Structure formats: C-alpha cells, structure tokens
mmCIF file of C-alpha atoms in Angstrom:
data_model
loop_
_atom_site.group_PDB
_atom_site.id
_atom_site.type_symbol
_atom_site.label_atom_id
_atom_site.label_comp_id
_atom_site.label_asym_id
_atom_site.label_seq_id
_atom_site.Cartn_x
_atom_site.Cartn_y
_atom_site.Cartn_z
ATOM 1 C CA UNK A 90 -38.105 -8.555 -8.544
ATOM 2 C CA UNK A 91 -37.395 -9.043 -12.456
ATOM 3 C CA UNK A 92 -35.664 -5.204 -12.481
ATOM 4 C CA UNK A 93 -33.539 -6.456 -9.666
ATOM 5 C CA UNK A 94 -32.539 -10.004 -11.375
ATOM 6 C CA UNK A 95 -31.966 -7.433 -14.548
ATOM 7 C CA UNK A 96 -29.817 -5.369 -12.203
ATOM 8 C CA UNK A 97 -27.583 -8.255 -10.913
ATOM 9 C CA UNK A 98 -27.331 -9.678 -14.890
ATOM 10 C CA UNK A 99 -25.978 -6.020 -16.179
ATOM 11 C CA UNK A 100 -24.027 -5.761 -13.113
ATOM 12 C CA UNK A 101 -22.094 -9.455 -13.597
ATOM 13 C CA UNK A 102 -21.329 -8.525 -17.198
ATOM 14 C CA UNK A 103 -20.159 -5.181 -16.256
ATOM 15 C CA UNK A 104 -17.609 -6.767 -13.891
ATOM 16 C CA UNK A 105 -16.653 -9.175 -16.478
ATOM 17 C CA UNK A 106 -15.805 -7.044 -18.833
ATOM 18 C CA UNK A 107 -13.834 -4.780 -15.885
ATOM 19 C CA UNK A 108 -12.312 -8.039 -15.196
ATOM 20 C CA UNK A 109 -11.067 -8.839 -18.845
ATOM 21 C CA UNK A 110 -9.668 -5.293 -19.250
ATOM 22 C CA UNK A 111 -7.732 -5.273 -15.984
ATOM 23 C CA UNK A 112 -6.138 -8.205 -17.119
ATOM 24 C CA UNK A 113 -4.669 -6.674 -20.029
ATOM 25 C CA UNK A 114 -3.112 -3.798 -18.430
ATOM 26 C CA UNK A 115 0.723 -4.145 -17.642
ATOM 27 C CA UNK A 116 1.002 -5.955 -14.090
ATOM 28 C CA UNK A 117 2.022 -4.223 -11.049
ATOM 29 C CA UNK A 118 5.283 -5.506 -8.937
ATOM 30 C CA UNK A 119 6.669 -4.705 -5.494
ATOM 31 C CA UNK A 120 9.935 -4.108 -4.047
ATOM 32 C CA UNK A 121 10.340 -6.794 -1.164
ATOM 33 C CA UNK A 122 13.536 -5.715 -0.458
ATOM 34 C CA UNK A 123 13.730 -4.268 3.283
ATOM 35 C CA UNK A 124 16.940 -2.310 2.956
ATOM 36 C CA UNK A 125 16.257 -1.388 -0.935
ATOM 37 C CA UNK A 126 16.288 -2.198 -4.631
ATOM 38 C CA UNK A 127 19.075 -0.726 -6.586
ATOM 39 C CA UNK A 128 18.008 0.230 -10.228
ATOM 40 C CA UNK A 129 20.563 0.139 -12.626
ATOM 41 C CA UNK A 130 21.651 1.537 -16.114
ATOM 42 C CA UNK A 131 22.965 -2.394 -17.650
ATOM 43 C CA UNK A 132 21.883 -5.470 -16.178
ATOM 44 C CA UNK A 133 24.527 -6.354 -14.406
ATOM 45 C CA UNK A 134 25.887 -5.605 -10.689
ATOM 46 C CA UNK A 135 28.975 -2.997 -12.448
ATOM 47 C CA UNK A 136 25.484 -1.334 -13.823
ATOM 48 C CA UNK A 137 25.505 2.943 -13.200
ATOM 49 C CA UNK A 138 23.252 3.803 -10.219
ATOM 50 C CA UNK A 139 20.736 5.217 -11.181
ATOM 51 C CA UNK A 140 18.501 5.599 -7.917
ATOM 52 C CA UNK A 141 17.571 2.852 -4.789
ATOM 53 C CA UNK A 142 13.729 2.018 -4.948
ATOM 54 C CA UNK A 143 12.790 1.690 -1.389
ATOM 55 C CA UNK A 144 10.483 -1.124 0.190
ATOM 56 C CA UNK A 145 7.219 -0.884 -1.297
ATOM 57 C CA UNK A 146 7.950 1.079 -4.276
ATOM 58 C CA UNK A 147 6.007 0.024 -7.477
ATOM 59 C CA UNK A 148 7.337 -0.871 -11.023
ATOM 60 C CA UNK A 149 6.045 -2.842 -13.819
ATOM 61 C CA UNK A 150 8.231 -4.401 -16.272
ATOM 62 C CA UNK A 151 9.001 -3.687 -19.718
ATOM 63 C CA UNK A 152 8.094 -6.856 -21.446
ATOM 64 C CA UNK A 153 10.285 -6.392 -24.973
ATOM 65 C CA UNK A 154 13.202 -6.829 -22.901
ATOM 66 C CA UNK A 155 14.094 -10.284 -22.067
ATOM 67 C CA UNK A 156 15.728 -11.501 -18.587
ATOM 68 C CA UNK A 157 19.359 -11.654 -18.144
ATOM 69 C CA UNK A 158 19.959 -14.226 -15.640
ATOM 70 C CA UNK A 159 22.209 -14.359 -12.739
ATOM 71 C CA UNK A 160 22.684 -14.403 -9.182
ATOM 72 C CA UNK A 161 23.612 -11.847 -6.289
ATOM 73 C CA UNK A 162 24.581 -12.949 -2.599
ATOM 74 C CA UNK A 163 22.196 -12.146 -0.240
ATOM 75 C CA UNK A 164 23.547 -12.060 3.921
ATOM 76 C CA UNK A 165 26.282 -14.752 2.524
ATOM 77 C CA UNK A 166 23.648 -16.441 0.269
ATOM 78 C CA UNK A 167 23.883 -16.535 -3.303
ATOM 79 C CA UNK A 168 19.755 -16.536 -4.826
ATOM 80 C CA UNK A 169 19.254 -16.538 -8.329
ATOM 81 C CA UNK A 170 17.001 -14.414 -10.384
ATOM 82 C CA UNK A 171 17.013 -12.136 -13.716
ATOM 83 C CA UNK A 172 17.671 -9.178 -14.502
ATOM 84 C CA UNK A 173 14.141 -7.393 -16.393
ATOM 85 C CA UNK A 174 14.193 -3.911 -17.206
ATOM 86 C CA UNK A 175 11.289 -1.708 -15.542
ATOM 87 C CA UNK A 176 9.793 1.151 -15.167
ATOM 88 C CA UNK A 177 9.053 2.961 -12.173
ATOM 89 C CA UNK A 178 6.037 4.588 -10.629
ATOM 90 C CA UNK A 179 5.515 6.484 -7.581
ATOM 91 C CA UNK A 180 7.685 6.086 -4.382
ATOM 92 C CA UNK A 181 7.939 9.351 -2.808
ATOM 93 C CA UNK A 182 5.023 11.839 -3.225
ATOM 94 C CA UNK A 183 7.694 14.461 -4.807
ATOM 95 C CA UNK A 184 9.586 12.220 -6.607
ATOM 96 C CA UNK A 185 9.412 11.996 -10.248
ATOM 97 C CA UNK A 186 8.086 8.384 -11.854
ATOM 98 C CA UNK A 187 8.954 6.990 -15.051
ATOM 99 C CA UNK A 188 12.623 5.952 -14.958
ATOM 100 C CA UNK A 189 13.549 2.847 -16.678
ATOM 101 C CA UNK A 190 16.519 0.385 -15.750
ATOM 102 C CA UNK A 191 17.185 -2.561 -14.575
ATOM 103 C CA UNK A 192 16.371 -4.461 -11.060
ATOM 104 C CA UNK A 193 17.037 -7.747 -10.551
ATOM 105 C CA UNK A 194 14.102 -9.477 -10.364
ATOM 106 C CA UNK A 195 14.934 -12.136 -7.157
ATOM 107 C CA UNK A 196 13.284 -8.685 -5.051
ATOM 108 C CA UNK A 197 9.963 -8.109 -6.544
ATOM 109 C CA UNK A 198 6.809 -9.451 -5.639
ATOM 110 C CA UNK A 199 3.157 -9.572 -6.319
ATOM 111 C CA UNK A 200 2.219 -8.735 -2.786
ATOM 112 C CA UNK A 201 4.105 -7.213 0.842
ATOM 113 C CA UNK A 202 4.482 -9.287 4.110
ATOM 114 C CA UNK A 203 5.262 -6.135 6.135
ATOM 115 C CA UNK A 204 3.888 -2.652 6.046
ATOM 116 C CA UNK A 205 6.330 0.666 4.885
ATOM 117 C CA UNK A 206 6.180 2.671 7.575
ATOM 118 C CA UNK A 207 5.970 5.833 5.794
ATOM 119 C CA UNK A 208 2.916 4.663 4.235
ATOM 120 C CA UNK A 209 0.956 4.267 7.087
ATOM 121 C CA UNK A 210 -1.083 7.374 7.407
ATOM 122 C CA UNK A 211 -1.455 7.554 3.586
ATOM 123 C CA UNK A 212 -5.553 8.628 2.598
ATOM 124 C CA UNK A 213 -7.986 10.179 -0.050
ATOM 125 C CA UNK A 214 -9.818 11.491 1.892
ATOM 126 C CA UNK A 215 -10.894 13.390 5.612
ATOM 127 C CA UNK A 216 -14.201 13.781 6.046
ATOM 128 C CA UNK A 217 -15.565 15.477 9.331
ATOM 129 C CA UNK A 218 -19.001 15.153 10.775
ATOM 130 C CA UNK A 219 -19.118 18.482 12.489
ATOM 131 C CA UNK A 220 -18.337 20.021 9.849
ATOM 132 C CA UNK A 221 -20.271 17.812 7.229
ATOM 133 C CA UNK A 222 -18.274 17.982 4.648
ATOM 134 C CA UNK A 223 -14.670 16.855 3.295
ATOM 135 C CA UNK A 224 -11.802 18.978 4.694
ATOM 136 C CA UNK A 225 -9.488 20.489 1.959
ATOM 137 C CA UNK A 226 -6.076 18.937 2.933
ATOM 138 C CA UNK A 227 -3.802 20.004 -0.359
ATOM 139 C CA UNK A 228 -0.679 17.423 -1.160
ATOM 140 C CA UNK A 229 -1.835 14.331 0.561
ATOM 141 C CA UNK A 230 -3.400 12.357 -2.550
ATOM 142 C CA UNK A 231 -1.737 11.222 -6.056
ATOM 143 C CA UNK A 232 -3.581 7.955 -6.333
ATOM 144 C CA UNK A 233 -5.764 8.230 -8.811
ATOM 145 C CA UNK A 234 -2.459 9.236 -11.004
ATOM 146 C CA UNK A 235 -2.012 5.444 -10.859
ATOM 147 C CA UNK A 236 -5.292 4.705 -12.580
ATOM 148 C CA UNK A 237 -4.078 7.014 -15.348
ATOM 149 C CA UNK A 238 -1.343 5.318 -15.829
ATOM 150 C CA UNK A 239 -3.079 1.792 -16.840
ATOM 151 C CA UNK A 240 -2.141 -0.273 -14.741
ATOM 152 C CA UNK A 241 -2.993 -3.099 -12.122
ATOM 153 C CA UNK A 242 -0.859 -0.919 -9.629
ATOM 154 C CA UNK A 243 -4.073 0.941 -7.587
ATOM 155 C CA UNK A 244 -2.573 0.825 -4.128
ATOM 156 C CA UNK A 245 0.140 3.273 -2.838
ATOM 157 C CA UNK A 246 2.992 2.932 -0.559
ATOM 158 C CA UNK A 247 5.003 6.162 -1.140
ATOM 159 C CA UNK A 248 6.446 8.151 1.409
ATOM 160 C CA UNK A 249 4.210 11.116 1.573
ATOM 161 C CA UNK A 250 5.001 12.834 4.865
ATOM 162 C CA UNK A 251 2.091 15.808 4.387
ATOM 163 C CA UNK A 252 -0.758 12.796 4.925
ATOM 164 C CA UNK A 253 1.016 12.188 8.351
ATOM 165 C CA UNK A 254 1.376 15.795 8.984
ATOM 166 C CA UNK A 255 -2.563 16.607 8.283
ATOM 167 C CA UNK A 256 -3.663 13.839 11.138
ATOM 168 C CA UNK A 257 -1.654 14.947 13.700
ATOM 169 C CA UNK A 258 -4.267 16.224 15.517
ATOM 170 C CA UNK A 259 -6.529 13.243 14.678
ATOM 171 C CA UNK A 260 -5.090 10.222 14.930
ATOM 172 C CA UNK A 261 -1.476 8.661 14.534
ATOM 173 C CA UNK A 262 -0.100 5.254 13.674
ATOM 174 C CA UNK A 263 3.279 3.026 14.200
ATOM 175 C CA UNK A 264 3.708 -0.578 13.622
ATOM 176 C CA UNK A 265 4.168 -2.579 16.840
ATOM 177 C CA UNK A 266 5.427 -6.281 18.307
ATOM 178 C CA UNK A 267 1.914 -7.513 19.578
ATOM 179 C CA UNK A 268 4.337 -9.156 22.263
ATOM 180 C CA UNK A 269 5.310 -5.747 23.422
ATOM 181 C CA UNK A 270 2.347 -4.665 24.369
ATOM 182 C CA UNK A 271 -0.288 -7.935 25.036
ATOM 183 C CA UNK A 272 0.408 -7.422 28.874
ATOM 184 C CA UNK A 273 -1.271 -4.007 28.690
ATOM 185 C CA UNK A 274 -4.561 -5.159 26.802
ATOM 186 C CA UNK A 275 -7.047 -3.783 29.263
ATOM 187 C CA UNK A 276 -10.325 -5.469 30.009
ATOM 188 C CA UNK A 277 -13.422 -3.599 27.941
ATOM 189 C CA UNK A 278 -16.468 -3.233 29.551
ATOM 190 C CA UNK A 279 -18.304 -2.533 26.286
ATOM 191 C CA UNK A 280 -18.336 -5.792 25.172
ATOM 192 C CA UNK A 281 -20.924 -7.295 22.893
ATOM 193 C CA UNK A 282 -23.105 -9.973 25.036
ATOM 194 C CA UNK A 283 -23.779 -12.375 22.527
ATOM 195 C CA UNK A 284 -25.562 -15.530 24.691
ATOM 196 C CA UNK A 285 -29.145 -14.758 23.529
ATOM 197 C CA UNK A 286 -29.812 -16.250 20.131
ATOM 198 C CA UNK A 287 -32.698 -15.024 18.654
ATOM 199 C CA UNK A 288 -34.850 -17.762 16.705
ATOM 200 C CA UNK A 289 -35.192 -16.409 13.091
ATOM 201 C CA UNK A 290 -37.970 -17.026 10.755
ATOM 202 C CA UNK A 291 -38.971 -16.231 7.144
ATOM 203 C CA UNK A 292 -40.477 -13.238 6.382
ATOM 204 C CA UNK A 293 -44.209 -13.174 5.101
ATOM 205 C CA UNK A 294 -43.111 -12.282 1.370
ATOM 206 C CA UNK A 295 -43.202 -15.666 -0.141
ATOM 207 C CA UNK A 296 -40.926 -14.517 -3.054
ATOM 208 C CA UNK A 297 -38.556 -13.081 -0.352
ATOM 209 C CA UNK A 298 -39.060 -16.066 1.683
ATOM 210 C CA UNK A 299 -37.900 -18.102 -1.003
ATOM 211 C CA UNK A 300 -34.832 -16.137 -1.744
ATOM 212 C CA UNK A 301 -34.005 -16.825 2.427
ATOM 213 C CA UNK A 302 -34.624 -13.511 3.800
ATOM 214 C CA UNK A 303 -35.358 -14.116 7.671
ATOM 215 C CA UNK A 304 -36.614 -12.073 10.625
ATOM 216 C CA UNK A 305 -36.640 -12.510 14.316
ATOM 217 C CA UNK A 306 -38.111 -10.491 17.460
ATOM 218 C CA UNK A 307 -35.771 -9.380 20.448
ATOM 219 C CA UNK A 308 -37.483 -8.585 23.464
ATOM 220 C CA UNK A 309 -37.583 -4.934 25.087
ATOM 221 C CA UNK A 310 -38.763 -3.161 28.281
ATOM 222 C CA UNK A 311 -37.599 -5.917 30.581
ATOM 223 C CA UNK A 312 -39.493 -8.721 27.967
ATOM 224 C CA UNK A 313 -42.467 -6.892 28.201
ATOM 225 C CA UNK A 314 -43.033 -6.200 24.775
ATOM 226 C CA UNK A 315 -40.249 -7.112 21.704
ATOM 227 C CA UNK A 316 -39.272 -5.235 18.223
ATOM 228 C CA UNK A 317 -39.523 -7.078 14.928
ATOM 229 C CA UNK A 318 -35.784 -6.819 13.390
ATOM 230 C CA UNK A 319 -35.748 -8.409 9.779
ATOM 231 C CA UNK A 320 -33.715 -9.067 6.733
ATOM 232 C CA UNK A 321 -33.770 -5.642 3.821
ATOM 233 C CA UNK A 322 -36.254 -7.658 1.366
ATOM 234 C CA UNK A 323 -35.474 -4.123 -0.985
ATOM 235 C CA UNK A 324 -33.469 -3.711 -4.488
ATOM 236 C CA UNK A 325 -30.311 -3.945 -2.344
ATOM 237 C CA UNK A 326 -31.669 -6.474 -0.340
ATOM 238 C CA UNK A 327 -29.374 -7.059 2.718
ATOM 239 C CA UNK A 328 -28.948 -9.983 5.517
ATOM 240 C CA UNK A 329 -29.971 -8.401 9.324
ATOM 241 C CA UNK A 330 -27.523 -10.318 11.979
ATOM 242 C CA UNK A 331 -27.991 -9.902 15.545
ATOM 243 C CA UNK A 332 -24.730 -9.060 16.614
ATOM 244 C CA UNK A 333 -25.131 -8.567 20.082
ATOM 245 C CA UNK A 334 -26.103 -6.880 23.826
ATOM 246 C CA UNK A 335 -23.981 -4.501 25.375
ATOM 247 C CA UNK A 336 -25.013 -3.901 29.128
ATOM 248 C CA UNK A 337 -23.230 -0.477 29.638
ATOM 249 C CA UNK A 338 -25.308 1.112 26.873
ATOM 250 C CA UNK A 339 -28.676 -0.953 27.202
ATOM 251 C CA UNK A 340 -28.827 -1.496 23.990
ATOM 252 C CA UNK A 341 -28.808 -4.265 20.845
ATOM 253 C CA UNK A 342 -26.951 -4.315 18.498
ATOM 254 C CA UNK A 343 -27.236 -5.356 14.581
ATOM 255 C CA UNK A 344 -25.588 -4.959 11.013
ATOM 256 C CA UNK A 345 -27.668 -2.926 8.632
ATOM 257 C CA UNK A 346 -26.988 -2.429 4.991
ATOM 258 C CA UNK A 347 -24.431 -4.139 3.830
ATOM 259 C CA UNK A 348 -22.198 -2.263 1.261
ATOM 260 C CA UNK A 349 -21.217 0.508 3.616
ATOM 261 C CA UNK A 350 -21.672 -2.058 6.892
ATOM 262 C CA UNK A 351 -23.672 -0.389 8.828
ATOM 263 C CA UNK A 352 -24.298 -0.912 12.576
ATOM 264 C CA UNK A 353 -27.548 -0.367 13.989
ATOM 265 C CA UNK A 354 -28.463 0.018 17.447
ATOM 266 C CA UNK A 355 -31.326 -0.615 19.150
ATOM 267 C CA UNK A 356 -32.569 0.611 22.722
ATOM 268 C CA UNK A 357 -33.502 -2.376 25.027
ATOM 269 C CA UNK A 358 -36.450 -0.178 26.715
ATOM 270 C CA UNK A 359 -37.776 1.346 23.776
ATOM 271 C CA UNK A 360 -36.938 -0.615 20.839
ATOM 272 C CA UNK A 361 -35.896 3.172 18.919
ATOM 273 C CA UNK A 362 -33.139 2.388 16.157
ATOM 274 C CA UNK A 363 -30.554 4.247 15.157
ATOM 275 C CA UNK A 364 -26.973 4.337 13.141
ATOM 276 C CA UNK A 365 -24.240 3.594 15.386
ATOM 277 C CA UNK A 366 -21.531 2.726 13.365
ATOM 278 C CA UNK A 367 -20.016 1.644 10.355
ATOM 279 C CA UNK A 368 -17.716 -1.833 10.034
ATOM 280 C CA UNK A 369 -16.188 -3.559 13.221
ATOM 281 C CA UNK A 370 -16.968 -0.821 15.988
ATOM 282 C CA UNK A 371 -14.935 -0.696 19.666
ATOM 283 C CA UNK A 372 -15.431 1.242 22.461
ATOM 284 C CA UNK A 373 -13.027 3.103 24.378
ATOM 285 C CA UNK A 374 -12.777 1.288 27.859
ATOM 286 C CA UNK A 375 -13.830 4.331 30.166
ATOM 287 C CA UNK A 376 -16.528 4.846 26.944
ATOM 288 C CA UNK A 377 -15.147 8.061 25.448
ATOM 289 C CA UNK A 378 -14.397 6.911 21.975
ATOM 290 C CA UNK A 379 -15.818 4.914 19.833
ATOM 291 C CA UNK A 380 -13.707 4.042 16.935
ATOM 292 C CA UNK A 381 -15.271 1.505 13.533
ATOM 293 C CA UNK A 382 -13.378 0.555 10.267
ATOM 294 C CA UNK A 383 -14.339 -1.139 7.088
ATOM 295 C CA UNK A 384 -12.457 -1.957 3.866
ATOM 296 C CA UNK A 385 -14.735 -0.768 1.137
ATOM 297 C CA UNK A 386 -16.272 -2.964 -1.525
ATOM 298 C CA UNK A 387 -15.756 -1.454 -4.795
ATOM 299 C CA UNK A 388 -12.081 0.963 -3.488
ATOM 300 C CA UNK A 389 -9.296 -0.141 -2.279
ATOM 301 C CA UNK A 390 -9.882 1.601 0.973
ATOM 302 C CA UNK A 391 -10.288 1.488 3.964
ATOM 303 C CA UNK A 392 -12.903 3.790 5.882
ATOM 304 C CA UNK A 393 -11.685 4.374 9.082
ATOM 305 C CA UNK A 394 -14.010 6.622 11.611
ATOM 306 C CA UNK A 395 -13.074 8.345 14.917
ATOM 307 C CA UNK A 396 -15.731 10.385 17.682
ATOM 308 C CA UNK A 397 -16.606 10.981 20.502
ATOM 309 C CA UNK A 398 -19.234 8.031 21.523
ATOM 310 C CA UNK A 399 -21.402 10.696 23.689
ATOM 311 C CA UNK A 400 -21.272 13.423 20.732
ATOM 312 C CA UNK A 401 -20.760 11.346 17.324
ATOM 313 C CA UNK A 402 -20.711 14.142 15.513
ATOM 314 C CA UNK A 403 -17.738 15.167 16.870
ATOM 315 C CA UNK A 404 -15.408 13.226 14.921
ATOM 316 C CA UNK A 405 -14.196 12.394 11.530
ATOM 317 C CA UNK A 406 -14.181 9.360 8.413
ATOM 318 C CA UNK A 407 -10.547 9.119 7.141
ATOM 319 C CA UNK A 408 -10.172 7.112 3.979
ATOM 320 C CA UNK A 409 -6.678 4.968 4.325
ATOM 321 C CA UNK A 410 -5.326 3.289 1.142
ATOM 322 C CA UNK A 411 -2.410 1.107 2.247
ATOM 323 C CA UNK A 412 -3.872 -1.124 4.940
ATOM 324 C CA UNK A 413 -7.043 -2.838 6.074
ATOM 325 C CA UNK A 414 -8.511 -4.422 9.173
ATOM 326 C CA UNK A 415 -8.716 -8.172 9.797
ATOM 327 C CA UNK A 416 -9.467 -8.250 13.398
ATOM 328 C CA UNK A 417 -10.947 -6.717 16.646
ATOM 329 C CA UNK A 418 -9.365 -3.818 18.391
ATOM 330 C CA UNK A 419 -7.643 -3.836 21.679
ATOM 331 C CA UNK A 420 -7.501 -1.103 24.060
ATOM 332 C CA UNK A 421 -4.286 -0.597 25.987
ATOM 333 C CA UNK A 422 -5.378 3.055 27.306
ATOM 334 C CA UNK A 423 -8.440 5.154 27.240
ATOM 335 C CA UNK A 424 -6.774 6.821 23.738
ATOM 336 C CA UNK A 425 -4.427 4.013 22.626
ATOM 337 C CA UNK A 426 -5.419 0.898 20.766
ATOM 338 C CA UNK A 427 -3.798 -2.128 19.434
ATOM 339 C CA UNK A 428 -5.266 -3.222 15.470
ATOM 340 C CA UNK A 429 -4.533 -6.072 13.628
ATOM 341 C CA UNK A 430 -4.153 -4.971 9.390
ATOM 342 C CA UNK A 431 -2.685 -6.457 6.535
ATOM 343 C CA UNK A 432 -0.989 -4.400 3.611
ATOM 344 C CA UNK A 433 -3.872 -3.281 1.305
ATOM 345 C CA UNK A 434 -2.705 -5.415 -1.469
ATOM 346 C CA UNK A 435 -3.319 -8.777 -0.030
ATOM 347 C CA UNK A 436 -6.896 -7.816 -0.089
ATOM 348 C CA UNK A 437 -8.372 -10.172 -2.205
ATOM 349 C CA UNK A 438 -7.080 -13.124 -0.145
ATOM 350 C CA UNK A 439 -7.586 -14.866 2.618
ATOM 351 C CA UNK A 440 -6.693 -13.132 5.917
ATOM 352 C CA UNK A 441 -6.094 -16.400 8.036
ATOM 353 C CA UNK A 442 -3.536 -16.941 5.661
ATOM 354 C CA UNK A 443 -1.378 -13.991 6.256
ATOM 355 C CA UNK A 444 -0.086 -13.113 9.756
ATOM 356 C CA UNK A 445 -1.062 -9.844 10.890
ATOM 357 C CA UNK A 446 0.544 -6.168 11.119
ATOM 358 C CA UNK A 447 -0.382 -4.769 14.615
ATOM 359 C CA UNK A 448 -0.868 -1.037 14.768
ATOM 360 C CA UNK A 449 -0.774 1.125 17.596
ATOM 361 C CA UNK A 450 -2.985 3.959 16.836
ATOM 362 C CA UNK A 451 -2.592 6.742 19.327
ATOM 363 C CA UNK A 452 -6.222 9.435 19.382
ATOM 364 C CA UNK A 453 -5.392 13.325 19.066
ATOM 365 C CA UNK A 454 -8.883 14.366 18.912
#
C-alpha cells in the first residue's frame, strides 16, 4: 500500500508540472465562423486576401502585435472586436500551416458549438481484432504534428477526406436533426434490467475496507448458488458497479477496470466472466452488432469499437479525435444508430452544459 500512495504522490506532481508547462505554451483559438474567417495582409477590411480559414480551423495569436479595434456588420449587425495578427495551423490535411495575418478577432473562440463536418471521421488509429493488429492506413493522421508545434492546440478539425475514405467499408458518419429521426427510434430488446440492487459490503481487507472498496454476491443458476463480484483492491485499484441484467443474453453485467472501462459479463447459470466491452456498449436490436465507445483518459480520443456481437472478433477499435460520446445510443435500423457527441474540445467540461451533436452512424461491416 505505501508503493501505491508513492505512486499516486509522483503521479500528482508529474501532472503538475504537465499542468504548469501547458500553460505556458501559446493558446489555441477556433474559427466560429460558419461560412469562414477571412485572413488578411493589414488589419483592416481593404486588407489583401490572403486565404479564408474555414470553421474549425486553428490559429494562435501572435502576442507582440497589439489589437486594432473595430467593428464589421454581421447579417445587418455591426459587432465589435480587434483585429490580432495570427498564425495558422492545420485546416486541410494538404494544406500548408504557418501563414500569418490578420483575423478579426469577434470569430474566434476557445471552444466549437457545432461539429465540421469534414472532420467527422478524422482518427489515429484502426485497429482490427481479426487481424490483431493496427491496419496501415497511410495519409489519415498529422496530429501529433500539433504537439510539435507547442501548443495547447491537440485536437484536429481539418478536412482530411482519406480518413473518410479508409472507413468506408467500416463505418460512416453525418450530423443529424434528432427531430428528424426520433419517430424511427426502435424499441431494443437488449436492454440492461437494472431492478435488482445488489446489497454491497466491505471487503475482508481491513486496509481496503477502509479505503471503501465493497463487494456484493449476485445470484446464479435460478438463485441456486451466487458469484462473489468485488471492488479491484490491486495497485490500480478500481470500483466494480453492477450495471445490469439483460434477459436476451442471460447474463450480468458489470464495469471492470476503470482506465480503459471495461465491461464484464457474467453468465446467470454459470457465473463464468468474461470481457464484453469497452465504455457505454449497445446492442443492435435484432442482436447483430454490438457497438461501445469511450473517451480516453490520458488522449484526446475517443475509442470507438464495432463487431459482430456473435463473433467479436470480427470487428475493429477506431480511434476518433474530434468528437466524444455523452449519451446512450439509439437504434433506428438493425445497422443505423442515432449518438449523441460533443466536439472533442469541450472535453474537460461539463456535458449537461452543452447541447448535444447527434450522429447518424451508418455500419459497412
């Protein structure tokens, strides 16, 4: 226990430190502007073109020049602003960064509201699990170019039309009204039967007892026996919740280790366990997919998975960088969803806050 309070001590400081350097670096902005952001030779509307930074595009600004301010109409509105002199990072996968000029500043943001749609099927990384290994996909990923750079700008909205191209046979992705399509929500069968609440209790390690790990029993084989489920007491020592029953599948149903949010399931006649899933999990209503995503703890990423739920290993982990899930999926078809996501930067805030992006996410596989 004192190598694991040594662990979390080294680890705080660590992130401190991460924290303190991070701050320093120049700070990231966004181009809120729908239609485009014009950037400009002289600050001033009569400026020379010299390109239009589309929504989403990435620029950080150039802090020895001071603000000219000034005001623009906007749909018949005048809003006032400054113009700052930037520099700009990546927008397109092909296009060149680094041009400097000025925007003015009334269209820049710390965060999105709405999702580019060209960035949508933006990832790292495929990874498939017949196979077992990552799948060499050339031209889809320039992020880590960002970190390079030194910057707080580590999430990427360019238009990058090879990442689309490379899941067309996987899965594909368009922004949607929710209105459009609540009418064809279909009722899901594989839904998680959470009215038995198992009583929890500490576990016999006193020093883990202390610290509030728990366990509880659920019962199997008709209640003729039960299976001990409790709390990882280990060095990454983990909370256990029951999440649920699902009837179709005779089966429980619980998280396991936390960092990569692992669902365990466990057979109601036997008690067997096994890995199920990883993050929020939903099953296709006739029960021919199974489809889980989590946003990862230390990326900014989110790990989106895709099988077969009679053959997982038929299926593949896709790493997406510009959104992440805040809410349970909705089937409208046997290989069409609906998912609620917000734009990757907003996430270290709250999710109530924000309303959600719905995706439609259409399965190739």
């Amino acid at each position: 226990m004192r190598c694991k309070k040594v662990f979390v001590v080294l680890f705080i400081l660590a992130f401190a430190k991460a924290l303190q350097a991070q701050s320093t670096r120049p700070q990231c902005y966004l181009v809120n502007a729908k239609s485009g952001l014009k950037l400009r030779a002289e600050a001033s509307l009569e400026g020379r073109l010299i390109e239009t930074l589309p929504y989403g595009a990435q620029v950080i600004i150039i802090p020895a020049e001071k603000g000219v301010r000034g005001s623009v109409l906007d749909n018949g509105s005048r809003v006032e602003g400054s113009w700052v002199k930037v520099k700009t990072l990546f927008h397109d996968y092909n296009a060149s960064s680094g041009n400097e000029g000025f925007v003015f500043d009334y269209y820049l943001s710390k965060h999105l509201d709405d999702l580019p749609a060209e960035s949508l099927h933006n990832f790292t990384d495929i990874y498939s699990f017949e196979e077992q290994t990552e799948l060499d996909i050339p031209s889809v990923n320039a992020r880590d170019e960002l970190y390079k750079l030194g910057t707080n700008c580590n999430v990427r909205y360019e238009y990058n039309p090879a990442a689309k191209r490379a899941l067309a046979d996987i899965i594909q992705f368009k922004t949607v009204d929710y209105s459009d399509y609540k009418e064809r929500v279909l009722l899901n069968p594989y839904k998680l039967d959470q009215s038995f609440v198992p009583k929890r209790f500490p576990v016999k390690d006193s020093m883990a007892a202390r610290e509030g790990f728990t366990q509880y029993y659920l019962p199997i084989n008709k209640g003729r026996d039960s299976v001990l489920v409790k709390d990882d007491t280990g060095e990454w020592g983990s909370v256990t919740e029951y999440l649920g029953y699902i009837k179709e599948l005779d089966a429980y149903f619980a998280t396991g280790f936390a960092e990569d949010q692992e669902i365990i399931k466990i057979d109601q006649k036997t008690g067997e366990r096994s890995l199920f899933a990883n993050g929020n999990f939903s099953i296709s209503p006739e029960g021919t997919f199974l489809v889980s995503a989590y946003s990862e703890i230390f990326d900014q990423l989110t790990a989106f998975r895709v099988s077969f739920l009679d053959d997982k290993k038929k299926g593949f982990e896709i790493k997406f960088t510009s959104w992440f899930p805040v809410g349970a999926l909705e089937w409208i078809s046997e290989r069409e969803f609906l998912m609620p996501v917000l734009p990757m930067d907003r996430r270290n805030e709250n999710p109530d806050q924000s309303e959600p992006i719905y995706l439609l996410g259409q399965i190739k596989i």
